[in-house]
CSV table of C-alpha atoms and ligand atoms in Angstrom, one decimal:
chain,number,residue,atom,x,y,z
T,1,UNK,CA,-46.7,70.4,16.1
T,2,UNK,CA,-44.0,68.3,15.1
T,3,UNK,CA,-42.5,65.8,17.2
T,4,UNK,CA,-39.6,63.1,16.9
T,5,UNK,CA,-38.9,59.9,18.0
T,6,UNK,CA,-36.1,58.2,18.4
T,7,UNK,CA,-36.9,54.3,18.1
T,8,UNK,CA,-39.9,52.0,18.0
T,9,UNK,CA,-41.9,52.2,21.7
T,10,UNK,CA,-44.3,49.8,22.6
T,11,UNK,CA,-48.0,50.8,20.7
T,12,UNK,CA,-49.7,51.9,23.9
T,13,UNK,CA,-47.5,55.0,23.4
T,14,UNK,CA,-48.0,55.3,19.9
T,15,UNK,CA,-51.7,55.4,20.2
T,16,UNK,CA,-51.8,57.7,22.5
T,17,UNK,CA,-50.1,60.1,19.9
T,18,UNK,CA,-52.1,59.1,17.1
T,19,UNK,CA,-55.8,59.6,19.0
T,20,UNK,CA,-54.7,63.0,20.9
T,21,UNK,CA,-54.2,64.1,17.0
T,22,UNK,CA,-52.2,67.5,18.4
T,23,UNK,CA,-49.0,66.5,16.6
T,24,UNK,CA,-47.2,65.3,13.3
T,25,UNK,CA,-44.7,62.5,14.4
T,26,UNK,CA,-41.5,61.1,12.8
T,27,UNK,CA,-40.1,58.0,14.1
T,28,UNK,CA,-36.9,56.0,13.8
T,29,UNK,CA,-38.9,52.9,13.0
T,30,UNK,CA,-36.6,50.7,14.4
T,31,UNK,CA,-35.5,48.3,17.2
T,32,UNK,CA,-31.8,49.8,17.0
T,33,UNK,CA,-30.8,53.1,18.1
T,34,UNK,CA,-30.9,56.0,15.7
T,35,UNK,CA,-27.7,57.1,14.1
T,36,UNK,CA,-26.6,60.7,15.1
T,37,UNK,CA,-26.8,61.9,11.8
T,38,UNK,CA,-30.3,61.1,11.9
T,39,UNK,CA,-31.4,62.2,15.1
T,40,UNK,CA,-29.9,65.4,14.4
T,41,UNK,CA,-31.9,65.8,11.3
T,42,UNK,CA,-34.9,64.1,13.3
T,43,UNK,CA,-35.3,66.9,15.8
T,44,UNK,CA,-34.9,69.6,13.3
T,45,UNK,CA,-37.8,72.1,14.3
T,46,UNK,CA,-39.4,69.6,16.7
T,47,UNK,CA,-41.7,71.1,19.2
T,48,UNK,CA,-41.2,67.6,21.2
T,49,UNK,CA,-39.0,65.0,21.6
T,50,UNK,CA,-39.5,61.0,22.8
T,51,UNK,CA,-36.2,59.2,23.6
T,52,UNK,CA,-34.9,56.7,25.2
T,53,UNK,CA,-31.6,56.3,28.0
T,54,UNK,CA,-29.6,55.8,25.2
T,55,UNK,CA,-29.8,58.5,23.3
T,56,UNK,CA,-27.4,61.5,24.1
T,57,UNK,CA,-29.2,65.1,24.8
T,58,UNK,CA,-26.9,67.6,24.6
T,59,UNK,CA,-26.2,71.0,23.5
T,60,UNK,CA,-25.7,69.6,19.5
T,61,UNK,CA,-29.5,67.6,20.0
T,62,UNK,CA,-31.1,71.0,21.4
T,63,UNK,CA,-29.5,73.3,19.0
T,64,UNK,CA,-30.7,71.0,16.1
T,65,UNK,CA,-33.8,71.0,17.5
T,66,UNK,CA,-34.2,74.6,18.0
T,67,UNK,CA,-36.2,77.5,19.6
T,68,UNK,CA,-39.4,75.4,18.8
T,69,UNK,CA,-38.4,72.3,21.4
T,70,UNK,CA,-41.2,72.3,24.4
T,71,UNK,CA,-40.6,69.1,26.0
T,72,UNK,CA,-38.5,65.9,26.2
T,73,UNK,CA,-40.0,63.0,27.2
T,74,UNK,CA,-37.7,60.0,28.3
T,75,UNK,CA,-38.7,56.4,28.4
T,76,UNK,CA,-36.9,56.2,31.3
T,77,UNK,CA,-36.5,57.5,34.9
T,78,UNK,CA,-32.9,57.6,34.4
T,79,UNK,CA,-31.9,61.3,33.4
T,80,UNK,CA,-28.6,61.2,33.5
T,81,UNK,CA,-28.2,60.8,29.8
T,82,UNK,CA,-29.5,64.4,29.2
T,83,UNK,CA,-27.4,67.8,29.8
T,84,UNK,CA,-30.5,68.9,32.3
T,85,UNK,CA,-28.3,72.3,33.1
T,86,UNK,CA,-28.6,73.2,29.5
T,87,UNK,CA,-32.3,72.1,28.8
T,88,UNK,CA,-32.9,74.5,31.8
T,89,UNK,CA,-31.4,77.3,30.6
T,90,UNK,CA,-33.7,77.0,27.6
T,91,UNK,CA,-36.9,76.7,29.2
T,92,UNK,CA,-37.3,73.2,27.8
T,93,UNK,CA,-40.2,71.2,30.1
T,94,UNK,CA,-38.6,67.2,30.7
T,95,UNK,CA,-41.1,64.1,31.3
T,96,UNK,CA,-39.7,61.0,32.7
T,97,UNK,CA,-41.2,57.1,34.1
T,98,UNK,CA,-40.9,57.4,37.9
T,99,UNK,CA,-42.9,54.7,39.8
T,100,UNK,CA,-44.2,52.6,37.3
T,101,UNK,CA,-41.3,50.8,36.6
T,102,UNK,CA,-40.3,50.6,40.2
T,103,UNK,CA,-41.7,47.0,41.3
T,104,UNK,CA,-40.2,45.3,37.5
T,105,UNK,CA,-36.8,46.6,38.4
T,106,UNK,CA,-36.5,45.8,41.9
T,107,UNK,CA,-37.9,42.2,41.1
T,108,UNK,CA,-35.3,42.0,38.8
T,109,UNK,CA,-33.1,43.1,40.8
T,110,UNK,CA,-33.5,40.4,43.5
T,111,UNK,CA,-33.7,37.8,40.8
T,112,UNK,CA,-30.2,38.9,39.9
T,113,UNK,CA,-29.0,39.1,43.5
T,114,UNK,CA,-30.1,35.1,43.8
T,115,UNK,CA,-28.7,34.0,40.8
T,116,UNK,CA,-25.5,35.7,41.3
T,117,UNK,CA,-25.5,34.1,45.3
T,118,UNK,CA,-26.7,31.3,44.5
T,119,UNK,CA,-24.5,30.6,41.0
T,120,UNK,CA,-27.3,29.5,39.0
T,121,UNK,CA,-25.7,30.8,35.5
T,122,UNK,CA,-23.1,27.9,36.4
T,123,UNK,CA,-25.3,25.5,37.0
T,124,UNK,CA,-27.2,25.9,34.4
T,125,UNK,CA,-23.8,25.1,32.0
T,126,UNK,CA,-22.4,22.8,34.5
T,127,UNK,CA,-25.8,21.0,33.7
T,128,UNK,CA,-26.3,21.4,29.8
T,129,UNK,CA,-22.2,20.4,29.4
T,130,UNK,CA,-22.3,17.4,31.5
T,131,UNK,CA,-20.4,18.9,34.2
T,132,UNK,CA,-22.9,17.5,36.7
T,133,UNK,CA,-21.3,14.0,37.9
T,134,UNK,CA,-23.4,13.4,41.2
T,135,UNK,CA,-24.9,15.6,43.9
T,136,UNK,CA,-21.4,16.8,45.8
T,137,UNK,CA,-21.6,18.5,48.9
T,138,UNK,CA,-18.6,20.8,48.3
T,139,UNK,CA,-20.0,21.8,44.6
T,140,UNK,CA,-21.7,25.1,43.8
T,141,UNK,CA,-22.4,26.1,46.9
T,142,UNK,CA,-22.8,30.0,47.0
T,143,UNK,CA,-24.1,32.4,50.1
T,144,UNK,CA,-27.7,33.0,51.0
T,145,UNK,CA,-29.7,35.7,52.5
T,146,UNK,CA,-31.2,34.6,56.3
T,147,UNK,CA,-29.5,35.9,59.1
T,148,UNK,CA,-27.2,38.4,56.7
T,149,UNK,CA,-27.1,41.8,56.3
T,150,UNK,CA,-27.9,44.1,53.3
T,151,UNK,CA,-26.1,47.1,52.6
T,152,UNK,CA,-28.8,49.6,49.7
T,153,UNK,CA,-26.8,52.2,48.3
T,154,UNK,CA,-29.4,55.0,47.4
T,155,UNK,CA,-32.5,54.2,49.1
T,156,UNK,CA,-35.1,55.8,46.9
T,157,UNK,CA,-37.9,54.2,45.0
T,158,UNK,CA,-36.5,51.4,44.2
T,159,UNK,CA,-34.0,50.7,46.2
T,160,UNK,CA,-37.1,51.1,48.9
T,161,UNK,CA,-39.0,48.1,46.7
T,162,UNK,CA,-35.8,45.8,46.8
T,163,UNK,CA,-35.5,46.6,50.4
T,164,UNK,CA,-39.2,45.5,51.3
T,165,UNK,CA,-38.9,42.6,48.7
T,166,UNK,CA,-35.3,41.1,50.2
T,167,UNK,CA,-36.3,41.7,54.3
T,168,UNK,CA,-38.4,38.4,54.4
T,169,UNK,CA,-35.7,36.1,53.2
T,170,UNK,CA,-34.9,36.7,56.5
T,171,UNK,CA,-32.2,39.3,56.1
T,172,UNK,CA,-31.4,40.4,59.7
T,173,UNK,CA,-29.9,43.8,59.2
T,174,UNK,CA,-30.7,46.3,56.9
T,175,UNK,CA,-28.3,48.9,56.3
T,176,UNK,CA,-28.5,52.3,53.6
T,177,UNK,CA,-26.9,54.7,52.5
T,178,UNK,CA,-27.6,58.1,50.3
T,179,UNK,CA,-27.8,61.9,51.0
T,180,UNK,CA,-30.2,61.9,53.5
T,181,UNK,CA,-32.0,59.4,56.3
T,182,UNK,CA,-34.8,58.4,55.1
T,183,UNK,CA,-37.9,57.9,57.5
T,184,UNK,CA,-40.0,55.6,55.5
T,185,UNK,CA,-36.9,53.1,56.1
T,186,UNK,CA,-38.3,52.2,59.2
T,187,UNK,CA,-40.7,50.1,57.3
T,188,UNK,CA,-37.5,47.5,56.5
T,189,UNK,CA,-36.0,48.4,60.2
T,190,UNK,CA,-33.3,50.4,57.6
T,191,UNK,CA,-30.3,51.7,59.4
T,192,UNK,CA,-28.9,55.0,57.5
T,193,UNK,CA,-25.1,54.6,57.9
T,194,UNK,CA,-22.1,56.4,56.5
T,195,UNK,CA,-21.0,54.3,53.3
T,196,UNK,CA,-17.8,52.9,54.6
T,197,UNK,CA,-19.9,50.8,57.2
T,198,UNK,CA,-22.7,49.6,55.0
T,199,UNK,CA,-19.3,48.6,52.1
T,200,UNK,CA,-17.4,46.8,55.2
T,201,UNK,CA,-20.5,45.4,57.0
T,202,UNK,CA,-22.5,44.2,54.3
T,203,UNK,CA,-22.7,40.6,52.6
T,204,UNK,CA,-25.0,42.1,50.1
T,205,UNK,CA,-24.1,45.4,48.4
T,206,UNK,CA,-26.9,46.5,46.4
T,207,UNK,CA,-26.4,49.9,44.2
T,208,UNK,CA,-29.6,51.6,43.2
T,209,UNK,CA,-28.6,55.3,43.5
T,210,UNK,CA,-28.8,57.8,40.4
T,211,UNK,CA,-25.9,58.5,38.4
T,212,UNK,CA,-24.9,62.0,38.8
T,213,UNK,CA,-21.3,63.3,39.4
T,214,UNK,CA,-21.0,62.7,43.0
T,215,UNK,CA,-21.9,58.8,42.4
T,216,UNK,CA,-20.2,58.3,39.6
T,217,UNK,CA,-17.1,55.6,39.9
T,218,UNK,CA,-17.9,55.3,43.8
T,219,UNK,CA,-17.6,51.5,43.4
T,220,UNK,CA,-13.7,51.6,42.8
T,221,UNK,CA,-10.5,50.2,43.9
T,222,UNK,CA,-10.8,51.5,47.6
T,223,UNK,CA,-14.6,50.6,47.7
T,224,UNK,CA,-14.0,47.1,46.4
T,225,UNK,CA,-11.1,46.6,49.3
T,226,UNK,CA,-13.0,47.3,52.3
T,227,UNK,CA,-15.5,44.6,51.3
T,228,UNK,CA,-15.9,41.5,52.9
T,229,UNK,CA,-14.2,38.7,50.5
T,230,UNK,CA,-17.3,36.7,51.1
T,231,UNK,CA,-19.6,39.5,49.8
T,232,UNK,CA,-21.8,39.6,47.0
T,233,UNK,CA,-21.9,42.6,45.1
T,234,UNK,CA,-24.9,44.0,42.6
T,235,UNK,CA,-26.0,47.1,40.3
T,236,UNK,CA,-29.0,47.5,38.8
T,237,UNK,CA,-28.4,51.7,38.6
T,238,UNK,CA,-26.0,53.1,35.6
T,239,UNK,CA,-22.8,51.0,34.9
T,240,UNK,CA,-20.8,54.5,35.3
T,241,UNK,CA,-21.5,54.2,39.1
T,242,UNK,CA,-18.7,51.2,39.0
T,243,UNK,CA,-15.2,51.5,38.0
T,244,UNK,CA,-15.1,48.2,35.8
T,245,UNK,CA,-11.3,47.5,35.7
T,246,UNK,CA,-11.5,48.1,39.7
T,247,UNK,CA,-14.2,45.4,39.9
T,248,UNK,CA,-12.5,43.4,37.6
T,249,UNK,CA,-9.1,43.3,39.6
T,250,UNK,CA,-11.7,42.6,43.4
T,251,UNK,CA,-13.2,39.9,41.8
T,252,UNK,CA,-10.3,37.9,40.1
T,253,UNK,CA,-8.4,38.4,43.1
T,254,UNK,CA,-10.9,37.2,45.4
T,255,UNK,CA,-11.2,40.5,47.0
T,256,UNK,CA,-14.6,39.7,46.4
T,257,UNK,CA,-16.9,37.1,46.1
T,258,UNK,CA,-19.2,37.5,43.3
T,259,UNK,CA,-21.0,40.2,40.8
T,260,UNK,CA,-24.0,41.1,39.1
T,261,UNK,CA,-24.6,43.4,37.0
T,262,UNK,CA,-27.5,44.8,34.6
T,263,UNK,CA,-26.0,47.3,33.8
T,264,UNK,CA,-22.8,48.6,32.5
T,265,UNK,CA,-20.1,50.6,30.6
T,266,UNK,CA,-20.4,50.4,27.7
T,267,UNK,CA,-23.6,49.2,26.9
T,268,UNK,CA,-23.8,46.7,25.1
T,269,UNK,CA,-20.7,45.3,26.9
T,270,UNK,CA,-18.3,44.1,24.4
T,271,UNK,CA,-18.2,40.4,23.8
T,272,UNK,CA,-14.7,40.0,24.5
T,273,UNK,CA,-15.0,42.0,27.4
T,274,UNK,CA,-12.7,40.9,30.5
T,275,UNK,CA,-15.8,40.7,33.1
T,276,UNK,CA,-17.6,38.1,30.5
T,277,UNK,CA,-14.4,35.8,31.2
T,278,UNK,CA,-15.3,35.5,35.4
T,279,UNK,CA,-17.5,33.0,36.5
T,280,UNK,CA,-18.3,34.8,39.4
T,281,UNK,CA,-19.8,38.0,37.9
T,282,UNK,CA,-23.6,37.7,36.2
T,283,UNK,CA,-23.8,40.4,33.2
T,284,UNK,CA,-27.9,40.8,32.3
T,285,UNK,CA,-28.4,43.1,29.1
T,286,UNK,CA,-29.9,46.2,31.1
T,287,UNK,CA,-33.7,44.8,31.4
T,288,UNK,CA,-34.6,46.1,34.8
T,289,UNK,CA,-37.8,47.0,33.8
T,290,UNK,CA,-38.6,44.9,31.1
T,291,UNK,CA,-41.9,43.2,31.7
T,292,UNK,CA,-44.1,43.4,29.0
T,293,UNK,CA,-46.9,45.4,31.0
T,294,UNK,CA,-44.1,47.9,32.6
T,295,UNK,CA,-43.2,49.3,29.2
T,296,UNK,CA,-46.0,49.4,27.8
T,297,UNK,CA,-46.9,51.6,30.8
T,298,UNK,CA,-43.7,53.5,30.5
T,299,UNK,CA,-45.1,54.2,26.5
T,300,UNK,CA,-48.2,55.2,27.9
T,301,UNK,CA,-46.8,57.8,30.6
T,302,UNK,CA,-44.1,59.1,28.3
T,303,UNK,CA,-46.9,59.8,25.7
T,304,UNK,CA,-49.0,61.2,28.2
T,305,UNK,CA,-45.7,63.7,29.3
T,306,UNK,CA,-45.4,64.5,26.0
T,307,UNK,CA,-48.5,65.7,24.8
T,308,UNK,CA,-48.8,67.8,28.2
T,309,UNK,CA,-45.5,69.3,27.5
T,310,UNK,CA,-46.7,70.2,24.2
T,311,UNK,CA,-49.9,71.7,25.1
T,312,UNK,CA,-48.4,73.6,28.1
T,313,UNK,CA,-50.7,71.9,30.8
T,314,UNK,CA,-49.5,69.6,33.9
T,315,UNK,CA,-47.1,66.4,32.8
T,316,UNK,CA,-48.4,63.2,34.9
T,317,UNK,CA,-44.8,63.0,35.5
T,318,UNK,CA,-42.6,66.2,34.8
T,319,UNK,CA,-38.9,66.2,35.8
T,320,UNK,CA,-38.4,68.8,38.5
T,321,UNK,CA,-35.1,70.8,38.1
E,401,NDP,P1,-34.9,57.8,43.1
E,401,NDP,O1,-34.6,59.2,42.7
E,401,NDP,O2,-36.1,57.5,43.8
E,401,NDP,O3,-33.7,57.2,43.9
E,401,NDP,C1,-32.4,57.6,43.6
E,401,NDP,C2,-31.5,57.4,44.8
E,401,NDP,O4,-30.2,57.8,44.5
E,401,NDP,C3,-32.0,58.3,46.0
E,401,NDP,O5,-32.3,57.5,47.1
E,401,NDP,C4,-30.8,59.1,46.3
E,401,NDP,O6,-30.5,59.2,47.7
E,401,NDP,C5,-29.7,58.3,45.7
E,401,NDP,N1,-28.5,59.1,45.5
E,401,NDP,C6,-28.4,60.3,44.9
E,401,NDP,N2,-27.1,60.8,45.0
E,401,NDP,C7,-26.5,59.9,45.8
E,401,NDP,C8,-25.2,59.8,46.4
E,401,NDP,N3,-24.3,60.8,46.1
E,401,NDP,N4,-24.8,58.7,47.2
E,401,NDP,C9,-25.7,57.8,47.4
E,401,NDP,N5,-27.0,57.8,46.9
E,401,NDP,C10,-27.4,58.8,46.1
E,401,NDP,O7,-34.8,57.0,41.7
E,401,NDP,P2,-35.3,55.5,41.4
E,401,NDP,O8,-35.2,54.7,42.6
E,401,NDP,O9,-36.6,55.6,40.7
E,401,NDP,O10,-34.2,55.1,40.3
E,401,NDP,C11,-32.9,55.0,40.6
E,401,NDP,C12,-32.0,54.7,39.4
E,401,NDP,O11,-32.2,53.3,39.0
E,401,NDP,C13,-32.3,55.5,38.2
E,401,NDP,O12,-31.7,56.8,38.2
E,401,NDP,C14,-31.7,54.6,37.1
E,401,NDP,O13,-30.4,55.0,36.8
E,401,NDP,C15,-31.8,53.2,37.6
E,401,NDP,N6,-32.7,52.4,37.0
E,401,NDP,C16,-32.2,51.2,36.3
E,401,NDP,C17,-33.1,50.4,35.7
E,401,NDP,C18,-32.6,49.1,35.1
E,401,NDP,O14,-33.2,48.7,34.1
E,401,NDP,N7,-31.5,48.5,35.5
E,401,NDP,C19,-34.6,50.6,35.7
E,401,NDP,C20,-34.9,51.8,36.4
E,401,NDP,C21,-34.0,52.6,37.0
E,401,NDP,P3,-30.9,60.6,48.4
E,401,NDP,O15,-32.4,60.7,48.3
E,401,NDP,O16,-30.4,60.4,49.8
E,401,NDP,O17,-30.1,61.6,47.7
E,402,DGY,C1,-34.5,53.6,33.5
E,402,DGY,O1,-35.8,53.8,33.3
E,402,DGY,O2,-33.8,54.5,33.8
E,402,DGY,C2,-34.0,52.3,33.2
E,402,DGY,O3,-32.7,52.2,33.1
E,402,DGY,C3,-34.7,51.5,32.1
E,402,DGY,O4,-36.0,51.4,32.4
């Protein structure tokens, strides 16, 4: 069986391939992302497929693939770049990394929320470019987490891990929101509210819901103004979820107090892009999960998904439609 993939994943997955000796893989041997051209050709009579978030599945990809494609396998838990309606409708199996990515990108997640709070991007700078004169008790002073309260937008796996991982920094109240109440939130005392309170009431806004249609541009001009001005916002989910020029406008206005984001639209963002100008908003390069161990797990598992997908038996973890 033929199989196609669509960069250079860490060897754990590649092994995994080689030793199962069930398939005939192609790779785009490279760090940057295929060209369409090439991916189109790549797939051509594939019977699977391993990409990555930044690779567009759509109807073009599964037509160039053809009536041979079994399985997708993402190296991501993100699905949101894949037209999953169509894939149905063609019986195609999907395998994606739930879980084992979970702790990295919730531990990021916090490390972004403190360095955005706390403003240590500028002091770092302010240090390297002489800016520090003396220690001044008005200077870089941000907001910290005891006695605040923490507003999770989506509440699933990982916005569960930054939950448990923020509550002993002594956050008092912990606020969520989502589709439905979730009773494993009693674990962080979480209080499932509508999402107007958690925006108004929160002095942390954390967004780790999926991007689907519903959630896509929530965080917009109307979000943005019923925040506090002394909030501090974060998104480690899809940069879609915000509307960028909305943030943009809440945070040079002071409408807000600060941003972090690892994620955003487009990805990479543009160099000149108007965010990169704001001291107050952190831009990371989307590496949530990016411990070494974490993806060469995530190879592993979307390996592991593929091969089962390919022989027809149970994925580890299969993408229920
Ligand atoms: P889960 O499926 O466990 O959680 C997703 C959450 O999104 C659920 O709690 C769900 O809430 C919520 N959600 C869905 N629709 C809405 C909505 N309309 N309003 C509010 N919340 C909603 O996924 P994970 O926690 O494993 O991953 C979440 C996302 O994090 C991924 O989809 C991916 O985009 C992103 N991610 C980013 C990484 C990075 O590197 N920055 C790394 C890994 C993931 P409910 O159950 O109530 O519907
Ligand atoms: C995902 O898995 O969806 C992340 O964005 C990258 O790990």
């Amino acid at each position: 069986m033929k199989v196609f993939i669509t960069r250079r994943i860490p060897q754990e997955g590649m092994k995994i391939l080689s030793q199962a000796g069930v398939c005939k893989v192609s790779l785009w041997d490279s760090d940057e992302p295929v060209p369409r051209a090439e991916l189109l050709k790549g797939v051509e009579g594939a019977h699977g497929l391993l990409c990555l978030l930044s690779d567009k599945i759509d109807t073009e990809v599964l037509d160039a693939a053809g009536p041979n494609l079994k399985v997708i396998s993402t190296l991501s838990v993100g699905f949101d770049h894949m037209a999953i309606d169509e894939i149905k409708k063609r019986g195609v199996r999907v395998g994606y990394t739930p879980d084992v990515l979970t702790d990295a990108t919730a531990e990021l997640t916090v490390a972004l929320l403190l360095a955005t709070a706390r403003r240590l991007p500028e002091g770092v700078v302010e240090v390297k470019n002489g800016g520090w004169s003396t220690w001044k008790p008005l200077w870089l002073c941000g907001y910290g987490l005891s006695g605040s309260t923490v507003g999770v937008i989506g509440l699933g796996r990982i916005g569960m891990a930054i939950a448990r991982r923020l509550k002993p920094f002594g956050v008092k109240r912990l606020l969520y929101s989502g589709r439905t109440a979730k009773s494993y939130a009693a674990e962080v005392e979480g209080e499932y509210v509508p999402l107007d309170t958690l925006v108004s009431e929160s002095d942390f806004v954390v967004v780790s819901c999926a991007l689907t249609p519903e959630t896509q541009g929530l965080c917009n001009k109307d979000f943005f103004s019923k925040m506090k001005n002394t909030a501090v916002f974060i998104n480690t989910s899809r940069g879609a979820v915000v509307n960028q020029e909305d943030l943009y406008q809440a945070l040079s206005s002071g409408q807000i107090a600060c941003a972090g984001l690892d994620v955003t639209t487009p990805e990479p963002l543009p160099t000149d892009h108007p965010l990169l100008t704001l001291k107050n908003c952190v831009v990371l390069p989307h590496i949530g999960s990016a411990t070494y161990s974490t993806r060469g797990i995530m190879a592993e598992l979307s390996a592991n998904n593929l091969l089962a997908g390919l022989q027809g038996t149970d994925m580890p973890s299969e993408l229920k439609f």
